[in-house]
mmCIF file of C-alpha atoms in Angstrom:
data_model
loop_
_atom_site.group_PDB
_atom_site.id
_atom_site.type_symbol
_atom_site.label_atom_id
_atom_site.label_comp_id
_atom_site.label_asym_id
_atom_site.label_seq_id
_atom_site.Cartn_x
_atom_site.Cartn_y
_atom_site.Cartn_z
ATOM 1 C CA UNK V 548 13.886 10.725 -9.045
ATOM 2 C CA UNK V 549 13.720 6.927 -9.267
ATOM 3 C CA UNK V 550 15.427 4.980 -12.000
ATOM 4 C CA UNK V 551 13.524 5.244 -15.278
ATOM 5 C CA UNK V 552 13.943 1.602 -16.247
ATOM 6 C CA UNK V 553 10.907 -0.273 -15.015
ATOM 7 C CA UNK V 554 11.748 -3.792 -16.102
ATOM 8 C CA UNK V 555 13.069 -6.644 -13.982
ATOM 9 C CA UNK V 556 14.285 -10.199 -14.362
ATOM 10 C CA UNK V 557 11.778 -12.027 -12.175
ATOM 11 C CA UNK V 558 9.675 -13.494 -14.968
ATOM 12 C CA UNK V 559 6.549 -11.988 -13.426
ATOM 13 C CA UNK V 560 4.243 -9.547 -15.199
ATOM 14 C CA UNK V 561 4.980 -5.864 -15.744
ATOM 15 C CA UNK V 562 2.994 -4.166 -12.993
ATOM 16 C CA UNK V 563 3.578 -0.664 -14.355
ATOM 17 C CA UNK V 564 1.719 -1.483 -17.586
ATOM 18 C CA UNK V 565 -1.202 -2.893 -15.606
ATOM 19 C CA UNK V 566 -1.335 0.145 -13.355
ATOM 20 C CA UNK V 567 -1.240 2.518 -16.323
ATOM 21 C CA UNK V 568 -4.111 0.589 -17.940
ATOM 22 C CA UNK V 569 -6.246 0.945 -14.814
ATOM 23 C CA UNK V 570 -5.390 4.604 -14.216
ATOM 24 C CA UNK V 571 -6.066 5.575 -17.844
ATOM 25 C CA UNK V 572 -9.701 4.443 -17.716
ATOM 26 C CA UNK V 573 -12.490 6.704 -16.517
ATOM 27 C CA UNK V 574 -13.903 5.894 -13.081
ATOM 28 C CA UNK V 575 -17.422 5.575 -14.533
ATOM 29 C CA UNK V 576 -16.245 3.085 -17.157
ATOM 30 C CA UNK V 577 -14.677 0.898 -14.460
ATOM 31 C CA UNK V 578 -17.766 1.133 -12.263
ATOM 32 C CA UNK V 579 -16.327 3.259 -9.439
ATOM 33 C CA UNK V 580 -18.681 5.243 -7.204
ATOM 34 C CA UNK V 581 -17.655 8.431 -5.423
ATOM 35 C CA UNK V 582 -17.725 7.864 -1.644
ATOM 36 C CA UNK V 583 -15.756 10.808 -0.213
ATOM 37 C CA UNK V 584 -14.930 14.331 -1.344
ATOM 38 C CA UNK V 585 -13.342 16.817 1.035
ATOM 39 C CA UNK V 586 -10.640 19.472 0.703
ATOM 40 C CA UNK V 587 -9.922 18.467 -2.888
ATOM 41 C CA UNK V 588 -9.448 14.773 -2.088
ATOM 42 C CA UNK V 589 -11.773 12.326 -3.837
ATOM 43 C CA UNK V 590 -12.189 8.658 -2.963
ATOM 44 C CA UNK V 591 -14.030 6.169 -5.137
ATOM 45 C CA UNK V 592 -14.908 2.535 -4.445
ATOM 46 C CA UNK V 593 -15.633 -0.270 -6.852
ATOM 47 C CA UNK V 594 -17.358 -3.481 -5.832
ATOM 48 C CA UNK V 595 -15.885 -6.543 -7.567
ATOM 49 C CA UNK V 596 -18.246 -9.417 -8.254
ATOM 50 C CA UNK V 597 -17.495 -12.368 -5.976
ATOM 51 C CA UNK V 598 -15.040 -10.422 -3.814
ATOM 52 C CA UNK V 599 -15.811 -8.991 -0.362
ATOM 53 C CA UNK V 600 -12.963 -6.479 -0.641
ATOM 54 C CA UNK V 601 -13.587 -3.399 -2.765
ATOM 55 C CA UNK V 602 -11.193 -1.667 -5.117
ATOM 56 C CA UNK V 603 -10.396 1.932 -4.160
ATOM 57 C CA UNK V 604 -9.164 4.946 -6.090
ATOM 58 C CA UNK V 605 -7.949 8.190 -4.486
ATOM 59 C CA UNK V 606 -7.082 11.410 -6.307
ATOM 60 C CA UNK V 607 -6.160 14.922 -5.260
ATOM 61 C CA UNK V 608 -3.535 17.665 -5.252
ATOM 62 C CA UNK V 609 -1.265 17.481 -2.199
ATOM 63 C CA UNK V 610 0.786 20.341 -0.675
ATOM 64 C CA UNK V 611 4.111 18.545 -1.050
ATOM 65 C CA UNK V 612 6.429 17.618 -3.932
ATOM 66 C CA UNK V 613 6.181 14.372 -5.892
ATOM 67 C CA UNK V 614 9.800 13.507 -5.020
ATOM 68 C CA UNK V 615 9.078 13.885 -1.284
ATOM 69 C CA UNK V 616 6.003 11.650 -1.512
ATOM 70 C CA UNK V 617 8.000 9.040 -3.439
ATOM 71 C CA UNK V 618 10.878 9.066 -0.944
ATOM 72 C CA UNK V 619 8.441 8.772 1.970
ATOM 73 C CA UNK V 620 6.788 5.757 0.368
ATOM 74 C CA UNK V 621 10.000 3.838 -0.385
ATOM 75 C CA UNK V 622 12.225 4.674 2.603
ATOM 76 C CA UNK V 623 11.355 1.734 4.868
ATOM 77 C CA UNK V 624 13.198 3.027 7.922
ATOM 78 C CA UNK V 625 11.227 6.264 7.756
ATOM 79 C CA UNK V 626 7.970 4.397 7.187
ATOM 80 C CA UNK V 627 8.347 2.609 10.503
ATOM 81 C CA UNK V 628 8.497 6.011 12.213
ATOM 82 C CA UNK V 629 5.481 7.718 10.592
ATOM 83 C CA UNK V 630 3.117 4.893 9.601
ATOM 84 C CA UNK V 631 1.066 3.966 12.719
ATOM 85 C CA UNK V 632 0.232 0.543 11.242
ATOM 86 C CA UNK V 633 3.817 -0.443 10.415
ATOM 87 C CA UNK V 634 5.434 -2.907 12.800
ATOM 88 C CA UNK V 635 7.971 -3.911 10.144
ATOM 89 C CA UNK V 636 8.637 -2.493 6.679
ATOM 90 C CA UNK V 637 11.647 -3.752 4.759
ATOM 91 C CA UNK V 638 13.147 -4.522 1.359
ATOM 92 C CA UNK V 639 14.224 -8.154 1.527
ATOM 93 C CA UNK V 640 15.474 -8.592 -2.066
ATOM 94 C CA UNK V 641 16.299 -6.489 -5.081
ATOM 95 C CA UNK V 642 14.946 -7.934 -8.317
ATOM 96 C CA UNK V 643 17.373 -7.681 -11.217
ATOM 97 C CA UNK V 644 19.908 -4.861 -11.559
ATOM 98 C CA UNK V 645 17.745 -2.000 -12.852
ATOM 99 C CA UNK V 646 17.313 -0.449 -9.412
ATOM 100 C CA UNK V 647 13.548 -0.251 -9.885
ATOM 101 C CA UNK V 648 12.097 -3.545 -8.670
ATOM 102 C CA UNK V 649 12.189 -5.183 -5.256
ATOM 103 C CA UNK V 650 10.517 -7.666 -2.911
ATOM 104 C CA UNK V 651 8.977 -5.946 0.111
ATOM 105 C CA UNK V 652 7.828 -7.302 3.476
ATOM 106 C CA UNK V 653 5.325 -5.396 5.601
ATOM 107 C CA UNK V 654 3.886 -6.386 8.981
ATOM 108 C CA UNK V 655 0.825 -4.360 9.958
ATOM 109 C CA UNK V 656 -0.542 -3.768 13.433
ATOM 110 C CA UNK V 657 -4.287 -4.410 13.574
ATOM 111 C CA UNK V 658 -6.939 -3.100 15.999
ATOM 112 C CA UNK V 659 -7.491 -4.981 19.246
ATOM 113 C CA UNK V 660 -8.902 -8.510 18.949
ATOM 114 C CA UNK V 661 -7.799 -8.762 15.297
ATOM 115 C CA UNK V 662 -4.688 -10.716 14.367
ATOM 116 C CA UNK V 663 -1.901 -8.726 12.724
ATOM 117 C CA UNK V 664 -1.568 -8.911 8.932
ATOM 118 C CA UNK V 665 1.563 -9.126 6.815
ATOM 119 C CA UNK V 666 2.217 -8.858 3.093
ATOM 120 C CA UNK V 667 4.977 -10.058 0.791
ATOM 121 C CA UNK V 668 4.936 -8.111 -2.447
ATOM 122 C CA UNK V 669 6.878 -7.129 -5.522
ATOM 123 C CA UNK V 670 7.290 -3.389 -6.023
ATOM 124 C CA UNK V 671 8.099 -1.736 -9.355
ATOM 125 C CA UNK V 672 8.620 1.920 -10.109
ATOM 126 C CA UNK V 673 9.526 4.030 -13.108
ATOM 127 C CA UNK V 674 9.479 7.600 -14.395
ATOM 128 C CA UNK V 675 7.851 8.961 -17.520
ATOM 129 C CA UNK V 676 8.933 12.535 -17.968
ATOM 130 C CA UNK V 677 8.125 14.151 -14.617
ATOM 131 C CA UNK V 678 5.560 11.488 -13.731
ATOM 132 C CA UNK V 679 6.437 8.795 -11.185
ATOM 133 C CA UNK V 680 4.660 5.430 -11.234
ATOM 134 C CA UNK V 681 4.758 2.832 -8.465
ATOM 135 C CA UNK V 682 2.971 -0.515 -8.632
ATOM 136 C CA UNK V 683 2.803 -3.410 -6.197
ATOM 137 C CA UNK V 684 1.384 -6.944 -6.041
ATOM 138 C CA UNK V 685 1.641 -9.870 -3.656
ATOM 139 C CA UNK V 686 3.991 -12.669 -4.677
ATOM 140 C CA UNK V 687 4.858 -16.138 -3.447
ATOM 141 C CA UNK V 688 8.064 -18.188 -3.664
ATOM 142 C CA UNK V 689 9.601 -21.137 -1.815
ATOM 143 C CA UNK V 690 11.902 -19.118 0.450
ATOM 144 C CA UNK V 691 9.285 -16.491 1.319
ATOM 145 C CA UNK V 692 9.294 -15.370 4.973
ATOM 146 C CA UNK V 693 6.312 -16.321 7.119
ATOM 147 C CA UNK V 694 5.206 -14.622 10.331
ATOM 148 C CA UNK V 695 3.422 -17.194 12.508
ATOM 149 C CA UNK V 696 1.809 -14.429 14.525
ATOM 150 C CA UNK V 697 0.152 -12.821 11.476
ATOM 151 C CA UNK V 698 -2.333 -13.613 8.715
ATOM 152 C CA UNK V 699 -0.878 -13.235 5.204
ATOM 153 C CA UNK V 700 -2.941 -10.548 3.457
ATOM 154 C CA UNK V 701 -3.022 -10.245 -0.330
ATOM 155 C CA UNK V 702 -2.397 -7.183 -2.489
ATOM 156 C CA UNK V 703 -4.047 -7.964 -5.819
ATOM 157 C CA UNK V 704 -2.855 -4.683 -7.310
ATOM 158 C CA UNK V 705 -1.843 -1.372 -5.768
ATOM 159 C CA UNK V 706 -0.009 1.675 -6.991
ATOM 160 C CA UNK V 707 0.524 5.402 -7.313
ATOM 161 C CA UNK V 708 0.876 8.006 -10.023
ATOM 162 C CA UNK V 709 2.638 11.151 -8.821
ATOM 163 C CA UNK V 710 2.564 14.230 -11.075
ATOM 164 C CA UNK V 711 4.284 17.509 -10.140
ATOM 165 C CA UNK V 712 2.008 20.559 -10.126
ATOM 166 C CA UNK V 713 4.659 22.914 -8.758
ATOM 167 C CA UNK V 714 7.844 22.635 -6.689
ATOM 168 C CA UNK V 715 5.733 22.252 -3.556
ATOM 169 C CA UNK V 716 2.630 20.454 -4.874
ATOM 170 C CA UNK V 717 1.817 17.237 -6.699
ATOM 171 C CA UNK V 718 -1.225 15.443 -8.006
ATOM 172 C CA UNK V 719 -1.569 12.007 -6.423
ATOM 173 C CA UNK V 720 -3.623 9.179 -7.888
ATOM 174 C CA UNK V 721 -3.712 6.010 -5.826
ATOM 175 C CA UNK V 722 -5.458 2.781 -6.739
ATOM 176 C CA UNK V 723 -5.590 -0.383 -4.663
ATOM 177 C CA UNK V 724 -7.393 -3.696 -4.362
ATOM 178 C CA UNK V 725 -6.345 -5.863 -1.450
ATOM 179 C CA UNK V 726 -7.769 -8.525 0.837
ATOM 180 C CA UNK V 727 -6.811 -8.703 4.539
ATOM 181 C CA UNK V 728 -7.825 -12.390 4.547
ATOM 182 C CA UNK V 729 -8.792 -14.335 7.635
ATOM 183 C CA UNK V 730 -12.235 -14.527 9.220
ATOM 184 C CA UNK V 731 -13.420 -10.937 9.154
ATOM 185 C CA UNK V 732 -16.906 -9.524 8.494
ATOM 186 C CA UNK V 733 -17.363 -7.679 5.200
ATOM 187 C CA UNK V 734 -17.718 -4.303 6.945
ATOM 188 C CA UNK V 735 -14.360 -4.760 8.684
ATOM 189 C CA UNK V 736 -12.674 -5.921 5.453
ATOM 190 C CA UNK V 737 -13.708 -2.742 3.662
ATOM 191 C CA UNK V 738 -12.898 -0.491 6.613
ATOM 192 C CA UNK V 739 -9.351 -1.887 6.657
ATOM 193 C CA UNK V 740 -9.113 -1.726 2.835
ATOM 194 C CA UNK V 741 -10.712 1.669 2.163
ATOM 195 C CA UNK V 742 -12.151 3.329 5.266
ATOM 196 C CA UNK V 743 -8.777 4.441 6.606
ATOM 197 C CA UNK V 744 -7.777 6.197 3.363
ATOM 198 C CA UNK V 745 -8.326 9.869 4.352
ATOM 199 C CA UNK V 746 -6.280 9.480 7.560
ATOM 200 C CA UNK V 747 -3.589 7.539 5.691
ATOM 201 C CA UNK V 748 -3.221 10.246 3.018
ATOM 202 C CA UNK V 749 -3.084 12.960 5.686
ATOM 203 C CA UNK V 750 -0.332 11.055 7.522
ATOM 204 C CA UNK V 751 1.558 10.556 4.246
ATOM 205 C CA UNK V 752 1.476 14.288 3.461
ATOM 206 C CA UNK V 753 2.709 15.261 6.938
ATOM 207 C CA UNK V 754 5.487 12.653 6.770
ATOM 208 C CA UNK V 755 6.575 13.782 3.281
ATOM 209 C CA UNK V 756 6.783 17.403 4.454
ATOM 210 C CA UNK V 757 9.112 16.278 7.250
ATOM 211 C CA UNK V 758 11.165 13.772 5.228
ATOM 212 C CA UNK V 759 14.261 15.869 4.524
ATOM 213 C CA UNK V 760 14.556 17.048 8.127
ATOM 214 C CA UNK V 761 14.234 13.465 9.366
ATOM 215 C CA UNK V 762 16.731 12.179 6.791
ATOM 216 C CA UNK V 763 19.405 14.691 7.805
ATOM 217 C CA UNK V 764 19.214 13.408 11.403
ATOM 218 C CA UNK V 765 19.129 9.708 10.488
ATOM 219 C CA UNK V 766 22.034 7.270 10.933
ATOM 220 C CA UNK V 767 22.767 7.357 7.174
ATOM 221 C CA UNK V 768 21.503 10.677 5.796
ATOM 222 C CA UNK V 769 23.105 9.971 2.407
ATOM 223 C CA UNK V 770 21.470 6.522 2.103
ATOM 224 C CA UNK V 771 18.901 6.684 -0.707
ATOM 225 C CA UNK V 772 18.885 3.386 -2.634
ATOM 226 C CA UNK V 773 16.113 4.625 -4.930
ATOM 227 C CA UNK V 774 18.570 7.266 -6.195
ATOM 228 C CA UNK V 775 22.012 5.734 -5.555
ATOM 229 C CA UNK V 776 22.688 2.484 -7.421
ATOM 230 C CA UNK V 777 25.561 1.521 -5.112
ATOM 231 C CA UNK V 778 23.180 1.719 -2.173
ATOM 232 C CA UNK V 779 20.642 -0.333 -4.134
ATOM 233 C CA UNK V 780 23.180 -3.102 -4.683
ATOM 234 C CA UNK V 781 23.524 -3.507 -0.911
ATOM 235 C CA UNK V 782 20.225 -5.422 -0.907
ATOM 236 C CA UNK V 783 20.553 -9.188 -1.553
ATOM 237 C CA UNK V 784 19.494 -10.184 -5.061
ATOM 238 C CA UNK V 785 16.483 -12.425 -5.614
ATOM 239 C CA UNK V 786 17.816 -15.566 -7.345
ATOM 240 C CA UNK V 787 15.151 -18.024 -8.604
ATOM 241 C CA UNK V 788 17.561 -20.989 -8.456
ATOM 242 C CA UNK V 789 18.129 -20.254 -4.767
ATOM 243 C CA UNK V 790 14.840 -18.798 -3.576
ATOM 244 C CA UNK V 791 12.363 -20.543 -5.893
ATOM 245 C CA UNK V 792 10.264 -19.259 -8.766
ATOM 246 C CA UNK V 793 8.432 -16.040 -7.951
ATOM 247 C CA UNK V 794 4.709 -16.235 -8.722
ATOM 248 C CA UNK V 795 2.299 -13.306 -8.832
ATOM 249 C CA UNK V 796 -0.872 -13.476 -6.746
ATOM 250 C CA UNK V 797 -3.114 -12.407 -9.633
ATOM 251 C CA UNK V 798 -6.543 -12.891 -8.047
ATOM 252 C CA UNK V 799 -9.841 -11.310 -8.865
ATOM 253 C CA UNK V 800 -8.849 -7.815 -9.913
ATOM 254 C CA UNK V 801 -10.036 -6.189 -13.173
ATOM 255 C CA UNK V 802 -6.820 -6.591 -15.153
ATOM 256 C CA UNK V 803 -6.938 -10.328 -14.400
ATOM 257 C CA UNK V 804 -10.542 -10.541 -15.536
ATOM 258 C CA UNK V 805 -12.554 -9.528 -12.487
ATOM 259 C CA UNK V 806 -15.892 -7.905 -13.294
ATOM 260 C CA UNK V 807 -17.575 -4.993 -11.580
ATOM 261 C CA UNK V 808 -20.649 -5.710 -9.497
ATOM 262 C CA UNK V 809 -23.490 -3.427 -10.593
ATOM 263 C CA UNK V 810 -25.306 -3.709 -7.271
ATOM 264 C CA UNK V 811 -25.253 -0.491 -5.230
ATOM 265 C CA UNK V 812 -23.574 -1.545 -2.010
ATOM 266 C CA UNK V 813 -23.840 1.539 0.188
ATOM 267 C CA UNK V 814 -22.833 0.217 3.597
ATOM 268 C CA UNK V 815 -20.219 2.957 4.073
ATOM 269 C CA UNK V 816 -17.859 1.938 6.834
#
């Protein structure tokens, strides 16, 4: 299980509270529309006024434990082996000493003729009883890495709630609103943001089922910084005086005041 202390010392907002606020509201109240339902997995989309990128919510019971899903999501070395979009996935700084907040860099491989995208984000996680929350948002600071070969995409808000159903099953709720940026048509923006979701969840489940076997064969099978604080302290600490003030990218998502668009946009990509 991850550390149960969700706070950090960055001066940025508490992402866990924002994620809980979004997840606690009914999909109809937030203006989500059901777009996919198959094998117990439901996917909703919400059109945000003035924003080409839609918000997405995914929910379903998965045939794998919550702990395995969590480990698969936060083990960056493993992610580079199972995530077909991941060129690079790494923790570049720990934030504070709680062991539950970090700065993450992700470089994504795009389809042919589309420039690769990268993200720089702050990740927070916490536990509440048996529930595991993860929340993520793009950030900016003076010493932030820049990939000249990629377009910097923005994660307005993204996160997971993992709830054990049994030792071998968990209920996953995933919510995200991101913008791949660059000059892309609206249909491509929403395909990249939401259209790949069923395949992504299927890949996540398969990877989580294989996590322990992969970990045992890895170079450091004992290395689990989300569980071992000494391992966590191996990451360099984010220091505002050295790296610059960290600022959240708090764009047009509902918690920051974005409004739902009531128009029925049914161009399913």
